Coordinates of C-alpha atoms and ligand atoms in Angstrom, one line a residue:
M1 CA 157.1 81.0 -5.4
P2 CA 159.1 81.0 -8.7
I3 CA 161.7 83.8 -9.2
K4 CA 160.3 86.5 -11.4
N5 CA 162.5 88.9 -13.4
V6 CA 161.8 92.6 -12.6
P7 CA 164.7 94.6 -14.0
F8 CA 165.2 98.1 -12.7
F9 CA 164.7 99.5 -16.2
E10 CA 164.3 97.6 -19.5
Y11 CA 166.1 99.9 -22.0
P12 CA 165.3 97.7 -25.1
R13 CA 161.6 98.1 -24.5
L14 CA 161.9 101.9 -25.1
W15 CA 162.5 100.9 -28.7
L16 CA 160.6 97.6 -29.0
D17 CA 157.3 98.7 -27.6
D18 CA 156.8 101.5 -30.2
R19 CA 159.1 100.2 -32.9
Q20 CA 156.7 100.4 -35.8
D21 CA 155.7 104.0 -35.0
F22 CA 159.3 105.0 -34.4
L23 CA 160.4 103.5 -37.7
Q24 CA 157.7 105.6 -39.4
I25 CA 158.7 108.8 -37.6
I26 CA 162.4 108.3 -38.5
D27 CA 161.5 107.6 -42.1
E28 CA 159.3 110.7 -42.3
V29 CA 161.8 113.0 -40.8
S30 CA 164.8 111.6 -42.7
S31 CA 163.0 111.6 -46.0
T32 CA 162.5 115.4 -45.8
G33 CA 166.3 115.8 -45.2
G34 CA 165.5 118.0 -42.3
F35 CA 167.9 116.7 -39.7
I36 CA 169.0 119.9 -37.9
L37 CA 166.9 122.8 -36.6
Q38 CA 163.9 122.1 -38.8
Q39 CA 160.2 121.8 -38.3
A40 CA 160.2 118.8 -35.9
V41 CA 162.4 120.8 -33.5
S42 CA 160.3 124.0 -33.6
D43 CA 157.1 121.9 -33.3
F44 CA 158.4 120.1 -30.2
E45 CA 159.7 123.3 -28.6
A46 CA 156.2 124.9 -29.0
E47 CA 154.5 121.8 -27.6
L48 CA 156.9 121.6 -24.7
A49 CA 156.5 125.3 -23.8
K50 CA 152.7 124.9 -24.0
Y51 CA 152.7 121.8 -21.9
A52 CA 154.7 123.3 -19.1
G53 CA 153.1 126.7 -19.3
V54 CA 156.1 128.9 -20.3
N55 CA 156.7 131.3 -23.1
Y56 CA 159.6 129.5 -24.7
A57 CA 161.4 126.2 -24.8
V58 CA 164.7 125.5 -26.5
G59 CA 165.7 122.0 -27.5
V60 CA 169.3 121.2 -26.5
G61 CA 171.7 118.3 -26.6
N62 CA 171.1 117.2 -23.0
A63 CA 170.0 118.8 -19.7
T64 CA 173.5 119.3 -18.6
D65 CA 174.2 121.5 -21.6
G66 CA 170.9 123.2 -20.9
M67 CA 172.0 124.2 -17.4
E68 CA 175.4 125.4 -18.5
I69 CA 173.8 127.4 -21.3
F70 CA 171.2 129.2 -19.2
L71 CA 173.8 130.0 -16.5
E72 CA 176.1 131.4 -19.1
A73 CA 173.1 133.4 -20.6
I74 CA 172.2 134.8 -17.1
G75 CA 175.9 135.7 -16.5
I76 CA 177.8 134.3 -13.6
N77 CA 180.9 136.1 -12.3
P78 CA 183.9 134.4 -10.8
G79 CA 183.3 133.8 -7.1
D80 CA 179.5 133.9 -7.4
E81 CA 177.9 131.2 -5.2
I82 CA 174.8 129.3 -6.2
I83 CA 173.1 127.1 -3.6
I84 CA 172.0 123.6 -4.5
S85 CA 170.7 120.5 -2.8
S86 CA 173.4 118.0 -2.0
H87 CA 171.0 115.3 -3.1
T88 CA 171.3 115.8 -6.8
M89 CA 173.3 114.6 -9.8
L90 CA 176.9 115.9 -9.8
T91 CA 176.1 117.8 -13.0
T92 CA 174.0 120.3 -11.1
A93 CA 177.2 121.4 -9.4
S94 CA 179.5 121.0 -12.4
A95 CA 177.2 123.2 -14.6
I96 CA 177.7 126.0 -12.1
K97 CA 181.4 125.4 -12.1
V98 CA 181.6 125.4 -15.9
A99 CA 179.6 128.6 -16.0
G100 CA 182.2 130.2 -13.7
G101 CA 180.5 130.1 -10.3
I102 CA 180.8 128.1 -7.1
P103 CA 178.2 125.4 -6.2
V104 CA 177.3 125.4 -2.5
P105 CA 175.5 122.1 -1.5
V106 CA 173.2 122.2 1.5
D107 CA 171.2 119.6 3.5
I108 CA 167.8 118.1 2.6
K109 CA 164.5 117.9 4.4
D110 CA 163.8 114.6 6.0
D111 CA 160.2 114.3 4.8
D112 CA 160.8 114.4 1.1
N113 CA 164.6 114.5 0.7
L114 CA 164.5 117.7 -1.3
I115 CA 166.5 120.9 -0.5
C116 CA 165.8 122.2 3.0
P117 CA 164.8 125.9 2.9
K118 CA 166.2 126.5 6.4
A119 CA 169.6 125.0 5.5
L120 CA 169.5 127.0 2.3
E121 CA 168.9 130.3 4.1
E122 CA 171.7 129.6 6.5
A123 CA 174.2 129.1 3.6
I124 CA 173.5 132.6 2.1
N125 CA 176.4 135.0 2.3
K126 CA 177.5 138.1 0.5
N127 CA 178.8 136.0 -2.5
T128 CA 175.5 134.2 -3.0
V129 CA 173.7 135.2 -6.2
G130 CA 171.2 132.4 -6.8
I131 CA 169.5 129.2 -5.8
M132 CA 169.2 126.2 -8.1
P133 CA 166.8 123.7 -6.4
T134 CA 166.7 120.2 -8.0
Q135 CA 163.1 119.1 -8.5
L136 CA 164.1 115.6 -7.6
N137 CA 162.5 112.3 -8.2
G138 CA 159.6 114.0 -10.0
R139 CA 158.6 116.3 -7.1
V140 CA 158.8 120.0 -6.8
C141 CA 160.5 121.5 -3.8
E142 CA 158.8 123.8 -1.2
M143 CA 158.8 126.7 -3.6
D144 CA 156.8 129.1 -1.4
A145 CA 159.5 129.0 1.2
I146 CA 162.3 129.2 -1.5
N147 CA 160.7 132.1 -3.3
K148 CA 160.4 134.0 0.0
I149 CA 164.1 133.5 0.8
A150 CA 165.1 134.5 -2.8
D151 CA 163.0 137.7 -2.6
K152 CA 164.3 138.5 0.9
H153 CA 168.0 138.2 -0.2
N154 CA 167.6 139.4 -3.7
L155 CA 168.7 136.1 -5.3
F156 CA 167.7 134.6 -8.6
I157 CA 166.1 131.1 -8.9
V158 CA 166.9 128.7 -11.6
E159 CA 165.7 125.1 -11.5
D160 CA 167.3 121.7 -12.3
A161 CA 164.0 120.2 -13.4
A162 CA 165.8 117.4 -15.3
Q163 CA 163.7 114.8 -13.5
A164 CA 160.4 116.6 -13.1
L165 CA 158.6 117.4 -16.3
G166 CA 154.9 117.4 -15.5
S167 CA 155.2 117.6 -11.7
K168 CA 153.5 120.5 -10.1
Y169 CA 153.5 122.6 -6.9
K170 CA 150.2 124.4 -6.2
G171 CA 149.2 123.6 -9.8
Q172 CA 152.4 125.2 -11.3
H173 CA 154.7 123.1 -13.4
A174 CA 158.2 122.2 -12.4
G175 CA 160.7 124.3 -14.4
T176 CA 158.6 127.4 -14.4
F177 CA 159.5 129.0 -11.0
G178 CA 162.6 130.8 -11.8
L179 CA 164.5 132.5 -14.7
A180 CA 165.1 129.3 -16.5
S181 CA 165.2 125.5 -16.1
D182 CA 166.5 122.3 -17.7
I183 CA 164.5 119.2 -18.6
S184 CA 166.3 115.9 -19.4
F185 CA 165.0 113.5 -22.1
F186 CA 167.6 110.8 -21.2
P187 CA 166.1 107.5 -22.2
A188 CA 165.1 106.5 -18.6
K189 CA 163.5 109.8 -17.8
V190 CA 159.7 110.0 -17.6
L191 CA 159.7 111.6 -21.0
G192 CA 162.7 109.7 -22.5
C193 CA 163.9 109.6 -26.1
L194 CA 166.3 107.3 -27.9
G195 CA 169.5 108.9 -26.8
D196 CA 170.7 112.2 -25.3
A197 CA 168.4 115.2 -25.4
G198 CA 167.3 118.0 -23.2
G199 CA 165.2 121.2 -23.1
V200 CA 165.4 124.6 -21.5
L201 CA 162.3 126.4 -20.3
V202 CA 162.3 130.2 -20.1
N203 CA 159.8 133.0 -19.9
D204 CA 161.8 136.2 -20.5
K205 CA 162.2 137.1 -24.2
N206 CA 165.7 138.5 -23.9
L207 CA 167.0 135.5 -21.9
Y208 CA 165.3 133.2 -24.4
H209 CA 167.2 134.8 -27.3
N210 CA 170.5 134.6 -25.4
I211 CA 169.9 130.9 -24.6
Y212 CA 168.9 130.3 -28.2
Q213 CA 172.0 132.0 -29.5
I214 CA 174.4 130.1 -27.2
H215 CA 173.0 126.7 -28.2
D216 CA 173.5 127.4 -32.0
H217 CA 177.0 128.9 -32.5
G218 CA 175.9 132.3 -31.3
R219 CA 173.3 132.6 -34.1
D220 CA 169.8 133.9 -33.4
I221 CA 166.6 132.5 -35.0
D222 CA 167.2 134.5 -38.1
G223 CA 170.7 133.0 -38.5
E224 CA 172.6 136.2 -37.6
V225 CA 175.5 135.8 -35.2
K226 CA 175.0 137.9 -32.1
R227 CA 177.6 136.5 -29.6
W228 CA 179.9 133.6 -28.9
G229 CA 178.2 130.3 -28.8
R230 CA 178.5 126.5 -29.1
N231 CA 176.6 123.7 -30.7
S232 CA 174.1 122.0 -28.4
R233 CA 171.0 121.4 -30.6
L234 CA 168.2 118.9 -30.2
D235 CA 168.2 116.5 -33.2
N236 CA 165.1 116.5 -35.4
I237 CA 164.6 112.8 -35.1
Q238 CA 164.7 112.9 -31.3
A239 CA 162.4 115.9 -31.4
A240 CA 159.8 114.0 -33.5
I241 CA 160.0 111.0 -31.2
L242 CA 159.5 113.3 -28.2
S243 CA 156.4 115.0 -29.8
Y244 CA 155.0 111.5 -30.4
K245 CA 155.6 110.6 -26.7
L246 CA 154.4 113.9 -25.3
K247 CA 150.9 113.0 -26.7
S248 CA 150.5 110.2 -24.1
Y249 CA 152.6 111.8 -21.4
D250 CA 149.8 112.4 -18.9
E251 CA 148.8 108.8 -19.1
V252 CA 152.3 107.8 -18.4
I253 CA 152.3 110.0 -15.3
L254 CA 149.1 108.5 -14.1
R255 CA 150.5 105.0 -14.4
R256 CA 153.5 106.0 -12.4
R257 CA 151.3 107.4 -9.7
E258 CA 149.3 104.2 -9.7
I259 CA 152.5 102.2 -9.2
A260 CA 153.6 104.6 -6.3
S261 CA 150.2 104.1 -4.7
L262 CA 150.5 100.3 -4.9
Y263 CA 154.0 100.4 -3.4
Q264 CA 152.6 102.6 -0.6
K265 CA 149.6 100.3 0.1
N266 CA 151.8 97.2 0.2
L267 CA 154.7 98.6 2.2
E268 CA 153.4 101.3 4.5
K269 CA 153.2 99.0 7.5
L270 CA 156.9 98.0 7.4
S271 CA 158.7 99.9 10.2
Q272 CA 162.0 99.2 8.6
L273 CA 161.2 101.4 5.6
R274 CA 160.6 105.1 5.1
L275 CA 158.6 105.6 1.9
P276 CA 158.6 108.7 -0.3
P277 CA 155.5 110.9 -0.1
A278 CA 152.4 109.1 -1.4
P279 CA 150.7 110.5 -4.5
N280 CA 147.8 112.1 -2.6
N281 CA 149.5 112.9 0.8
N282 CA 149.7 116.6 0.2
S283 CA 147.4 118.6 -2.0
K284 CA 150.1 121.1 -2.8
H285 CA 152.2 118.5 -4.6
F286 CA 151.6 116.6 -7.8
D287 CA 154.5 114.2 -8.3
V288 CA 155.4 112.3 -11.4
Y289 CA 157.7 109.7 -9.7
Q290 CA 160.7 109.8 -11.9
N291 CA 162.0 107.5 -9.2
Y292 CA 160.6 105.6 -6.2
E293 CA 163.3 106.3 -3.7
L294 CA 162.8 105.0 -0.2
E295 CA 165.0 104.6 2.9
A296 CA 165.6 101.0 4.2
E297 CA 167.1 99.5 7.3
N298 CA 169.9 97.1 6.2
R299 CA 169.7 98.6 2.8
D300 CA 172.6 96.6 1.3
G301 CA 171.2 93.3 2.6
L302 CA 167.8 94.2 1.1
K303 CA 169.4 95.1 -2.2
N304 CA 171.3 91.8 -2.4
F305 CA 168.2 89.8 -1.4
L306 CA 166.1 91.5 -4.0
A307 CA 168.8 90.9 -6.6
S308 CA 168.9 87.2 -5.8
N309 CA 165.2 87.2 -6.4
G310 CA 165.5 88.8 -9.9
I311 CA 164.6 92.3 -8.8
G312 CA 166.7 95.3 -9.9
T313 CA 167.2 98.2 -7.6
L314 CA 169.5 101.2 -7.8
I315 CA 171.3 103.5 -5.3
Q316 CA 171.0 107.0 -6.8
W317 CA 174.2 108.7 -7.9
G318 CA 176.2 105.6 -7.0
G319 CA 175.6 106.5 -3.3
M320 CA 177.4 109.9 -3.5
A321 CA 175.8 113.2 -2.5
I322 CA 177.5 116.3 -3.8
H323 CA 179.3 117.1 -0.6
H324 CA 180.8 113.6 -0.5
Y325 CA 183.1 114.5 -3.4
D326 CA 186.1 115.5 -1.3
Q327 CA 188.3 115.1 -4.5
L328 CA 186.3 118.0 -5.9
G329 CA 187.0 120.2 -2.9
F330 CA 183.9 119.6 -0.8
S331 CA 184.3 119.0 2.9
Q332 CA 181.0 119.3 4.8
T333 CA 178.9 117.3 7.1
L334 CA 175.2 117.4 6.2
P335 CA 173.5 115.2 8.8
V336 CA 170.1 114.5 7.1
C337 CA 171.7 113.8 3.8
D338 CA 174.5 111.7 5.3
N339 CA 172.0 109.6 7.1
F340 CA 169.8 109.3 4.0
F341 CA 172.6 108.1 1.8
K342 CA 173.2 105.2 4.2
K343 CA 169.7 103.9 3.6
C344 CA 168.4 105.1 0.2
L345 CA 167.3 102.7 -2.5
M346 CA 165.2 103.0 -5.6
L347 CA 162.7 100.3 -6.5
P348 CA 161.7 99.6 -10.1
M349 CA 159.4 102.5 -11.3
N350 CA 158.5 102.7 -14.9
I351 CA 155.6 101.9 -17.3
F352 CA 157.1 98.5 -18.3
I353 CA 156.3 96.9 -15.0
S354 CA 152.9 95.4 -14.2
N355 CA 150.9 95.4 -10.9
E356 CA 152.0 91.8 -10.5
D357 CA 155.6 92.8 -10.8
V358 CA 155.1 95.5 -8.1
N359 CA 153.3 93.0 -5.8
Y360 CA 156.1 90.6 -6.3
V361 CA 158.7 93.2 -5.4
C362 CA 156.7 94.1 -2.3
E363 CA 156.2 90.4 -1.2
K364 CA 160.0 89.9 -1.4
I365 CA 160.6 93.0 0.7
I366 CA 158.2 91.8 3.3
E367 CA 159.8 88.4 3.2
F368 CA 163.2 90.0 3.8
Y369 CA 162.1 91.8 6.9
S370 CA 160.1 89.0 8.3
D371 CA 163.1 86.7 8.5
Ligands
PLP1 C1 168.8 115.8 -11.3 C2 169.4 115.7 -12.7 N1 170.0 116.8 -13.2 C3 170.6 116.7 -14.4 C4 170.7 115.6 -15.1 C5 171.4 115.6 -16.4 O1 170.6 115.3 -17.5 P1 171.3 114.9 -18.9 O2 171.8 113.5 -18.8 O3 170.2 115.1 -19.9 O4 172.4 115.8 -19.1 C6 170.0 114.5 -14.7 C7 170.0 113.2 -15.4 O5 170.0 112.1 -15.0 C8 169.4 114.5 -13.4 O6 168.8 113.4 -12.9

């Protein structure tokens, strides 16, 4: 069989596949001279809030800024601990640090690799003020259990929903379970734009105003300065691109779920792999498959073999869970997470790949393990 090229993610296609429409959008927005905090931004914020089912959305420079801003708006005191999953991007922890708190990473569940409610509850102490679960890989955590723990211990919930726009738990959208959440529009995200961009979702009116003010130099919607702030605004051009892409977003999600089903069908018999939850394996969850992350025996051998056959794969976070950063002061053993990071690998998962591409990837994986 000839070698096929299946890159992990084809960034140029983000532009090339919609080039004509994007050129028109850029022309339209630029011709009005409305580059900053104009109609395109308020339109997209309204569409995003409606889509996720929250009262307000604020466009920000990126999801990391979004987290820092909502934590600042909530008010974190020095020494306040916020519990997170260790399987997340370092920025979930650094946002807490920047806001003045202490990030406390805990272990993951071995069935879906998201934060483990039991580990979470064990980490609670008198300094704990909140929980920030990461809705990872386009799947929402076990929010019933997490809500119960938060209520019992009087903790707030905020979500790192950077990877999860459109995913649901019992019909409720990611990013709507706590006080506030961040969404990332980084190019490779399910809803990706042409650069850095992010959004914050929030229901409470006062918190919304505080978040709004912090993201625009302390100014409220009417322009009056109410507090100290910074500049982390969503660009109008990116907002207009995101509005355009949001229109077909549900189709994109369906395609990703189709790809996940195809991987599942082709690979489920391999005892050397542990696949992520299949699209319809649990009626509580509706996953958008930001990533297709599996566990593989001889992971590095498999990765090299796939690369030599033209297939791109990725190890999330460069293979580092949060608690592995001893240079940042972490020194824990989290057995499920440690074991997972020896085996985890992400296969190509995006709308640029065809069913033939997926079948080719699967054939090569089967070939690797049959040798
Ligand atoms: C789980 C998670 N949190 C936060 C972020 C940060 O998003 P951004 O790059 O928009 O700041 C990302 C982006 O990759 C992410 O995957």
